Amino acid sequence: MRAGAAWVRVRREKDLDGIDALVLPGGESTTISKGLARVGLYEPLESFVQSGRPVLGTCAGAVLLAREVENRPVRSLGAIDVVAIRNAYGTQVDSFSAIADADGRYPGLECVFIRAPRLRDPGSEVEVLARVDGWPVFVRQANVMATTFHPELTEDLRIHRTLIEQISV
Ligand code: GLN
């Protein structure tokens, strides 16, 4: 990836062997969820999260990491103590970009939202690293981070660099 790491696609359990960090990308969480169930990836992903290796979920990936999902629920991994409301920005404003109110490490963070979820009720273990209009858009719990926006669509590599920095060598 542009942030300097080699990458592989994870399609089945054995693809998780030997990887140091994982990105759950955007897409359609209902579709991704069906695929994960079909190839039996839920339990291996839960083990990956529990192994302490860094994980980043973006948009639909954030939905899949949440404790609970609203608005056509999907089975999620419960890795971040937060409720994800799917497609929370409605159909009228499907896509937009905004500069977040962010933690000191991420000034001027540009967030591109595409049929994004909203995150609500973060638990006490959840660090909110950036907000837009008061809503958490970038959160972390232990080794797991989630953004409701698409960091891969801007030139800003800070989110992916944070993921890579968390790999313990
Ligand atoms: N609306 C999608 C979902 O709920 C997420 C969209 C995206 O990943 N850009 O799964």
PDB file of C-alpha atoms and ligand atoms in Angstrom:
ATOM      1  CA  MET A   1       0.000   0.000   0.000  1.00  0.00           C
ATOM      2  CA  ARG A   2       1.044   3.631  -0.391  1.00  0.00           C
ATOM      3  CA  ALA A   3       1.849   3.804   3.302  1.00  0.00           C
ATOM      4  CA  GLY A   4       4.729   1.408   2.723  1.00  0.00           C
ATOM      5  CA  ALA A   5       3.492  -2.063   3.683  1.00  0.00           C
ATOM      6  CA  ALA A   6       3.243  -5.171   1.527  1.00  0.00           C
ATOM      7  CA  TRP A   7      -0.302  -6.535   1.404  1.00  0.00           C
ATOM      8  CA  VAL A   8      -2.228  -9.660   0.537  1.00  0.00           C
ATOM      9  CA  ARG A   9      -5.943 -10.288   0.078  1.00  0.00           C
ATOM     10  CA  VAL A  10      -7.599 -12.380   2.759  1.00  0.00           C
ATOM     11  CA  ARG A  11     -10.123 -14.725   1.188  1.00  0.00           C
ATOM     12  CA  ARG A  12      -9.945 -17.689   3.534  1.00  0.00           C
ATOM     13  CA  GLU A  13      -8.654 -18.635   6.937  1.00  0.00           C
ATOM     14  CA  LYS A  14      -5.180 -19.663   5.858  1.00  0.00           C
ATOM     15  CA  ASP A  15      -4.590 -16.238   4.315  1.00  0.00           C
ATOM     16  CA  LEU A  16      -4.513 -14.849   7.875  1.00  0.00           C
ATOM     17  CA  ASP A  17      -1.412 -16.899   8.715  1.00  0.00           C
ATOM     18  CA  GLY A  18       1.657 -14.768   8.937  1.00  0.00           C
ATOM     19  CA  ILE A  19       0.043 -11.390   8.428  1.00  0.00           C
ATOM     20  CA  ASP A  20       0.871  -8.644  10.925  1.00  0.00           C
ATOM     21  CA  ALA A  21      -2.182  -6.394  10.575  1.00  0.00           C
ATOM     22  CA  LEU A  22      -5.589  -6.489   8.966  1.00  0.00           C
ATOM     23  CA  VAL A  23      -7.787  -3.987   7.123  1.00  0.00           C
ATOM     24  CA  LEU A  24     -11.515  -4.642   6.858  1.00  0.00           C
ATOM     25  CA  PRO A  25     -12.389  -2.423   3.906  1.00  0.00           C
ATOM     26  CA  GLY A  26     -15.501  -0.515   2.944  1.00  0.00           C
ATOM     27  CA  GLY A  27     -18.158  -2.009   0.728  1.00  0.00           C
ATOM     28  CA  GLU A  28     -21.532  -3.338   1.693  1.00  0.00           C
ATOM     29  CA  SER A  29     -21.562  -4.872   5.146  1.00  0.00           C
ATOM     30  CA  THR A  30     -24.563  -7.104   4.427  1.00  0.00           C
ATOM     31  CA  THR A  31     -22.763  -8.591   1.406  1.00  0.00           C
ATOM     32  CA  ILE A  32     -19.422  -8.844   3.199  1.00  0.00           C
ATOM     33  CA  SER A  33     -21.148 -10.513   6.129  1.00  0.00           C
ATOM     34  CA  LYS A  34     -22.702 -13.170   3.873  1.00  0.00           C
ATOM     35  CA  GLY A  35     -19.295 -13.830   2.324  1.00  0.00           C
ATOM     36  CA  LEU A  36     -17.614 -14.123   5.724  1.00  0.00           C
ATOM     37  CA  ALA A  37     -20.234 -16.616   6.872  1.00  0.00           C
ATOM     38  CA  ARG A  38     -20.000 -18.597   3.621  1.00  0.00           C
ATOM     39  CA  VAL A  39     -16.240 -19.089   3.802  1.00  0.00           C
ATOM     40  CA  GLY A  40     -16.229 -19.513   7.600  1.00  0.00           C
ATOM     41  CA  LEU A  41     -14.163 -16.425   8.348  1.00  0.00           C
ATOM     42  CA  TYR A  42     -16.010 -15.062  11.415  1.00  0.00           C
ATOM     43  CA  GLU A  43     -14.241 -17.235  13.989  1.00  0.00           C
ATOM     44  CA  PRO A  44     -10.766 -16.798  12.422  1.00  0.00           C
ATOM     45  CA  LEU A  45     -11.321 -13.022  12.376  1.00  0.00           C
ATOM     46  CA  GLU A  46     -12.417 -13.081  16.014  1.00  0.00           C
ATOM     47  CA  SER A  47      -9.216 -14.958  16.847  1.00  0.00           C
ATOM     48  CA  PHE A  48      -7.181 -12.467  14.852  1.00  0.00           C
ATOM     49  CA  VAL A  49      -8.675  -9.580  16.856  1.00  0.00           C
ATOM     50  CA  GLN A  50      -7.998 -11.440  20.101  1.00  0.00           C
ATOM     51  CA  SER A  51      -4.394 -12.089  19.095  1.00  0.00           C
ATOM     52  CA  GLY A  52      -3.746  -8.378  19.630  1.00  0.00           C
ATOM     53  CA  ARG A  53      -2.545  -7.721  16.109  1.00  0.00           C
ATOM     54  CA  PRO A  54      -3.632  -4.329  14.733  1.00  0.00           C
ATOM     55  CA  VAL A  55      -6.925  -4.139  12.867  1.00  0.00           C
ATOM     56  CA  LEU A  56      -8.475  -1.234  10.959  1.00  0.00           C
ATOM     57  CA  GLY A  57     -12.062  -1.262   9.717  1.00  0.00           C
ATOM     58  CA  THR A  58     -13.237   1.446   7.341  1.00  0.00           C
ATOM     59  CA  CYS A  59     -16.892   2.253   6.737  1.00  0.00           C
ATOM     60  CA  ALA A  60     -18.543  -1.168   6.213  1.00  0.00           C
ATOM     61  CA  GLY A  61     -15.447  -2.529   8.001  1.00  0.00           C
ATOM     62  CA  ALA A  62     -16.315  -0.318  10.982  1.00  0.00           C
ATOM     63  CA  VAL A  63     -19.842  -1.749  10.951  1.00  0.00           C
ATOM     64  CA  LEU A  64     -18.396  -5.267  11.081  1.00  0.00           C
ATOM     65  CA  LEU A  65     -16.230  -4.389  14.097  1.00  0.00           C
ATOM     66  CA  ALA A  66     -19.015  -2.849  16.189  1.00  0.00           C
ATOM     67  CA  ARG A  67     -20.613  -4.402  19.257  1.00  0.00           C
ATOM     68  CA  GLU A  68     -24.079  -3.917  17.778  1.00  0.00           C
ATOM     69  CA  VAL A  69     -25.460  -2.919  14.380  1.00  0.00           C
ATOM     70  CA  GLU A  70     -28.703  -1.042  13.731  1.00  0.00           C
ATOM     71  CA  ASN A  71     -30.684  -0.593  10.533  1.00  0.00           C
ATOM     72  CA  ARG A  72     -30.633  -4.034   8.964  1.00  0.00           C
ATOM     73  CA  PRO A  73     -28.312  -5.642  11.463  1.00  0.00           C
ATOM     74  CA  VAL A  74     -25.443  -7.793  10.316  1.00  0.00           C
ATOM     75  CA  ARG A  75     -23.409 -10.203  12.402  1.00  0.00           C
ATOM     76  CA  SER A  76     -20.485  -8.202  13.725  1.00  0.00           C
ATOM     77  CA  LEU A  77     -17.261  -9.066  15.484  1.00  0.00           C
ATOM     78  CA  GLY A  78     -17.915  -7.039  18.634  1.00  0.00           C
ATOM     79  CA  ALA A  79     -14.352  -5.770  18.680  1.00  0.00           C
ATOM     80  CA  ILE A  80     -15.254  -2.142  19.449  1.00  0.00           C
ATOM     81  CA  ASP A  81     -17.785  -1.263  22.122  1.00  0.00           C
ATOM     82  CA  VAL A  82     -19.937   0.980  19.973  1.00  0.00           C
ATOM     83  CA  VAL A  83     -23.272   0.795  18.155  1.00  0.00           C
ATOM     84  CA  ALA A  84     -23.074   1.264  14.369  1.00  0.00           C
ATOM     85  CA  ILE A  85     -26.109   2.716  12.619  1.00  0.00           C
ATOM     86  CA  ARG A  86     -25.856   1.682   8.991  1.00  0.00           C
ATOM     87  CA  ASN A  87     -26.523   4.246   6.250  1.00  0.00           C
ATOM     88  CA  ALA A  88     -27.192   6.821   8.950  1.00  0.00           C
ATOM     89  CA  TYR A  89     -26.719   9.840   6.700  1.00  0.00           C
ATOM     90  CA  GLY A  90     -29.692   8.804   4.598  1.00  0.00           C
ATOM     91  CA  THR A  91     -30.063   8.656   0.886  1.00  0.00           C
ATOM     92  CA  GLN A  92     -30.091  12.402   0.253  1.00  0.00           C
ATOM     93  CA  VAL A  93     -26.533  12.999   1.403  1.00  0.00           C
ATOM     94  CA  ASP A  94     -24.991   9.676   0.531  1.00  0.00           C
ATOM     95  CA  SER A  95     -21.504  11.057   0.067  1.00  0.00           C
ATOM     96  CA  PHE A  96     -19.705  14.111   1.346  1.00  0.00           C
ATOM     97  CA  SER A  97     -16.398  15.116   2.790  1.00  0.00           C
ATOM     98  CA  ALA A  98     -15.615  17.054   5.943  1.00  0.00           C
ATOM     99  CA  ILE A  99     -12.664  18.077   8.060  1.00  0.00           C
ATOM    100  CA  ALA A 100     -12.857  16.344  11.419  1.00  0.00           C
ATOM    101  CA  ASP A 101     -12.363  17.710  14.900  1.00  0.00           C
ATOM    102  CA  ALA A 102      -9.510  15.406  15.658  1.00  0.00           C
ATOM    103  CA  ASP A 103      -7.066  14.367  18.298  1.00  0.00           C
ATOM    104  CA  GLY A 104      -3.770  16.353  18.282  1.00  0.00           C
ATOM    105  CA  ARG A 105      -2.093  13.721  16.082  1.00  0.00           C
ATOM    106  CA  TYR A 106      -4.558  14.180  13.249  1.00  0.00           C
ATOM    107  CA  PRO A 107      -5.032  17.914  12.606  1.00  0.00           C
ATOM    108  CA  GLY A 108      -6.990  18.735   9.429  1.00  0.00           C
ATOM    109  CA  LEU A 109      -8.097  15.131   8.896  1.00  0.00           C
ATOM    110  CA  GLU A 110     -10.219  15.044   5.732  1.00  0.00           C
ATOM    111  CA  CYS A 111     -12.966  12.441   5.882  1.00  0.00           C
ATOM    112  CA  VAL A 112     -14.753  11.119   2.784  1.00  0.00           C
ATOM    113  CA  PHE A 113     -18.091   9.549   3.697  1.00  0.00           C
ATOM    114  CA  ILE A 114     -19.891   7.195   1.301  1.00  0.00           C
ATOM    115  CA  ARG A 115     -23.205   5.875   2.621  1.00  0.00           C
ATOM    116  CA  ALA A 116     -21.462   5.927   5.949  1.00  0.00           C
ATOM    117  CA  PRO A 117     -22.591   4.571   9.277  1.00  0.00           C
ATOM    118  CA  ARG A 118     -22.832   6.656  12.428  1.00  0.00           C
ATOM    119  CA  LEU A 119     -21.318   5.348  15.642  1.00  0.00           C
ATOM    120  CA  ARG A 120     -23.104   5.930  18.930  1.00  0.00           C
ATOM    121  CA  ASP A 121     -22.697   5.097  22.601  1.00  0.00           C
ATOM    122  CA  PRO A 122     -18.958   4.396  22.701  1.00  0.00           C
ATOM    123  CA  GLY A 123     -18.102   2.469  25.870  1.00  0.00           C
ATOM    124  CA  SER A 124     -15.489   3.548  28.377  1.00  0.00           C
ATOM    125  CA  GLU A 125     -12.778   1.483  26.660  1.00  0.00           C
ATOM    126  CA  VAL A 126     -13.265   3.321  23.371  1.00  0.00           C
ATOM    127  CA  GLU A 127     -11.015   6.236  22.480  1.00  0.00           C
ATOM    128  CA  VAL A 128     -12.674   8.707  20.105  1.00  0.00           C
ATOM    129  CA  LEU A 129      -9.854  10.085  17.958  1.00  0.00           C
ATOM    130  CA  ALA A 130     -11.956  12.253  15.622  1.00  0.00           C
ATOM    131  CA  ARG A 131     -15.491  13.577  15.351  1.00  0.00           C
ATOM    132  CA  VAL A 132     -17.595  15.253  12.662  1.00  0.00           C
ATOM    133  CA  ASP A 133     -20.629  17.215  13.879  1.00  0.00           C
ATOM    134  CA  GLY A 134     -20.053  15.664  17.272  1.00  0.00           C
ATOM    135  CA  TRP A 135     -20.303  12.077  15.982  1.00  0.00           C
ATOM    136  CA  PRO A 136     -17.342   9.742  16.421  1.00  0.00           C
ATOM    137  CA  VAL A 137     -15.782   9.026  13.002  1.00  0.00           C
ATOM    138  CA  PHE A 138     -12.461   7.506  14.091  1.00  0.00           C
ATOM    139  CA  VAL A 139     -12.326   5.295  17.164  1.00  0.00           C
ATOM    140  CA  ARG A 140      -9.934   2.881  18.767  1.00  0.00           C
ATOM    141  CA  GLN A 141     -10.283   0.133  21.328  1.00  0.00           C
ATOM    142  CA  ALA A 142      -7.023  -1.618  22.205  1.00  0.00           C
ATOM    143  CA  ASN A 143      -5.573  -3.025  18.946  1.00  0.00           C
ATOM    144  CA  VAL A 144      -8.658  -2.260  16.851  1.00  0.00           C
ATOM    145  CA  MET A 145      -9.366   1.012  15.026  1.00  0.00           C
ATOM    146  CA  ALA A 146     -12.346   1.995  12.922  1.00  0.00           C
ATOM    147  CA  THR A 147     -13.191   4.932  10.683  1.00  0.00           C
ATOM    148  CA  THR A 148     -16.656   5.607   9.325  1.00  0.00           C
ATOM    149  CA  PHE A 149     -14.975   7.356   6.392  1.00  0.00           C
ATOM    150  CA  HIS A 150     -12.628   6.142   3.652  1.00  0.00           C
ATOM    151  CA  PRO A 151      -9.034   7.111   4.490  1.00  0.00           C
ATOM    152  CA  GLU A 152      -7.811   5.370   1.307  1.00  0.00           C
ATOM    153  CA  LEU A 153      -9.565   7.988  -0.846  1.00  0.00           C
ATOM    154  CA  THR A 154      -7.393  10.933   0.193  1.00  0.00           C
ATOM    155  CA  GLU A 155      -3.657  11.528   0.019  1.00  0.00           C
ATOM    156  CA  ASP A 156      -3.506  11.543   3.811  1.00  0.00           C
ATOM    157  CA  LEU A 157      -1.692   8.393   4.930  1.00  0.00           C
ATOM    158  CA  ARG A 158      -1.826   9.027   8.676  1.00  0.00           C
ATOM    159  CA  ILE A 159      -4.506   6.451   9.495  1.00  0.00           C
ATOM    160  CA  HIS A 160      -2.795   3.622   7.616  1.00  0.00           C
ATOM    161  CA  ARG A 161       0.584   4.694   9.032  1.00  0.00           C
ATOM    162  CA  THR A 162      -0.891   4.471  12.528  1.00  0.00           C
ATOM    163  CA  LEU A 163      -1.980   0.908  11.738  1.00  0.00           C
ATOM    164  CA  ILE A 164       1.488  -0.021  10.512  1.00  0.00           C
ATOM    165  CA  GLU A 165       3.187   1.630  13.499  1.00  0.00           C
ATOM    166  CA  GLN A 166       1.166  -0.581  15.823  1.00  0.00           C
ATOM    167  CA  ILE A 167       2.730  -3.741  14.432  1.00  0.00           C
ATOM    168  CA  SER A 168       5.008  -5.035  17.120  1.00  0.00           C
ATOM    169  CA  VAL A 169       8.213  -6.441  15.727  1.00  0.00           C
TER     170      VAL A 169
HETATM  171  N1  GLN B   1     -23.517   1.541   3.603  1.00  0.00           N
HETATM  172  C1  GLN B   1     -22.522   0.500   3.686  1.00  0.00           C
HETATM  173  C2  GLN B   1     -22.884  -0.516   4.765  1.00  0.00           C
HETATM  174  O1  GLN B   1     -23.646  -0.274   5.618  1.00  0.00           O
HETATM  175  C3  GLN B   1     -21.144   1.062   3.961  1.00  0.00           C
HETATM  176  C4  GLN B   1     -20.673   1.886   2.805  1.00  0.00           C
HETATM  177  C5  GLN B   1     -19.197   1.935   2.644  1.00  0.00           C
HETATM  178  O2  GLN B   1     -18.452   1.080   3.104  1.00  0.00           O
HETATM  179  N2  GLN B   1     -18.767   2.950   1.941  1.00  0.00           N
HETATM  180  O3  GLN B   1     -22.350  -1.556   4.754  1.00  0.00           O
END
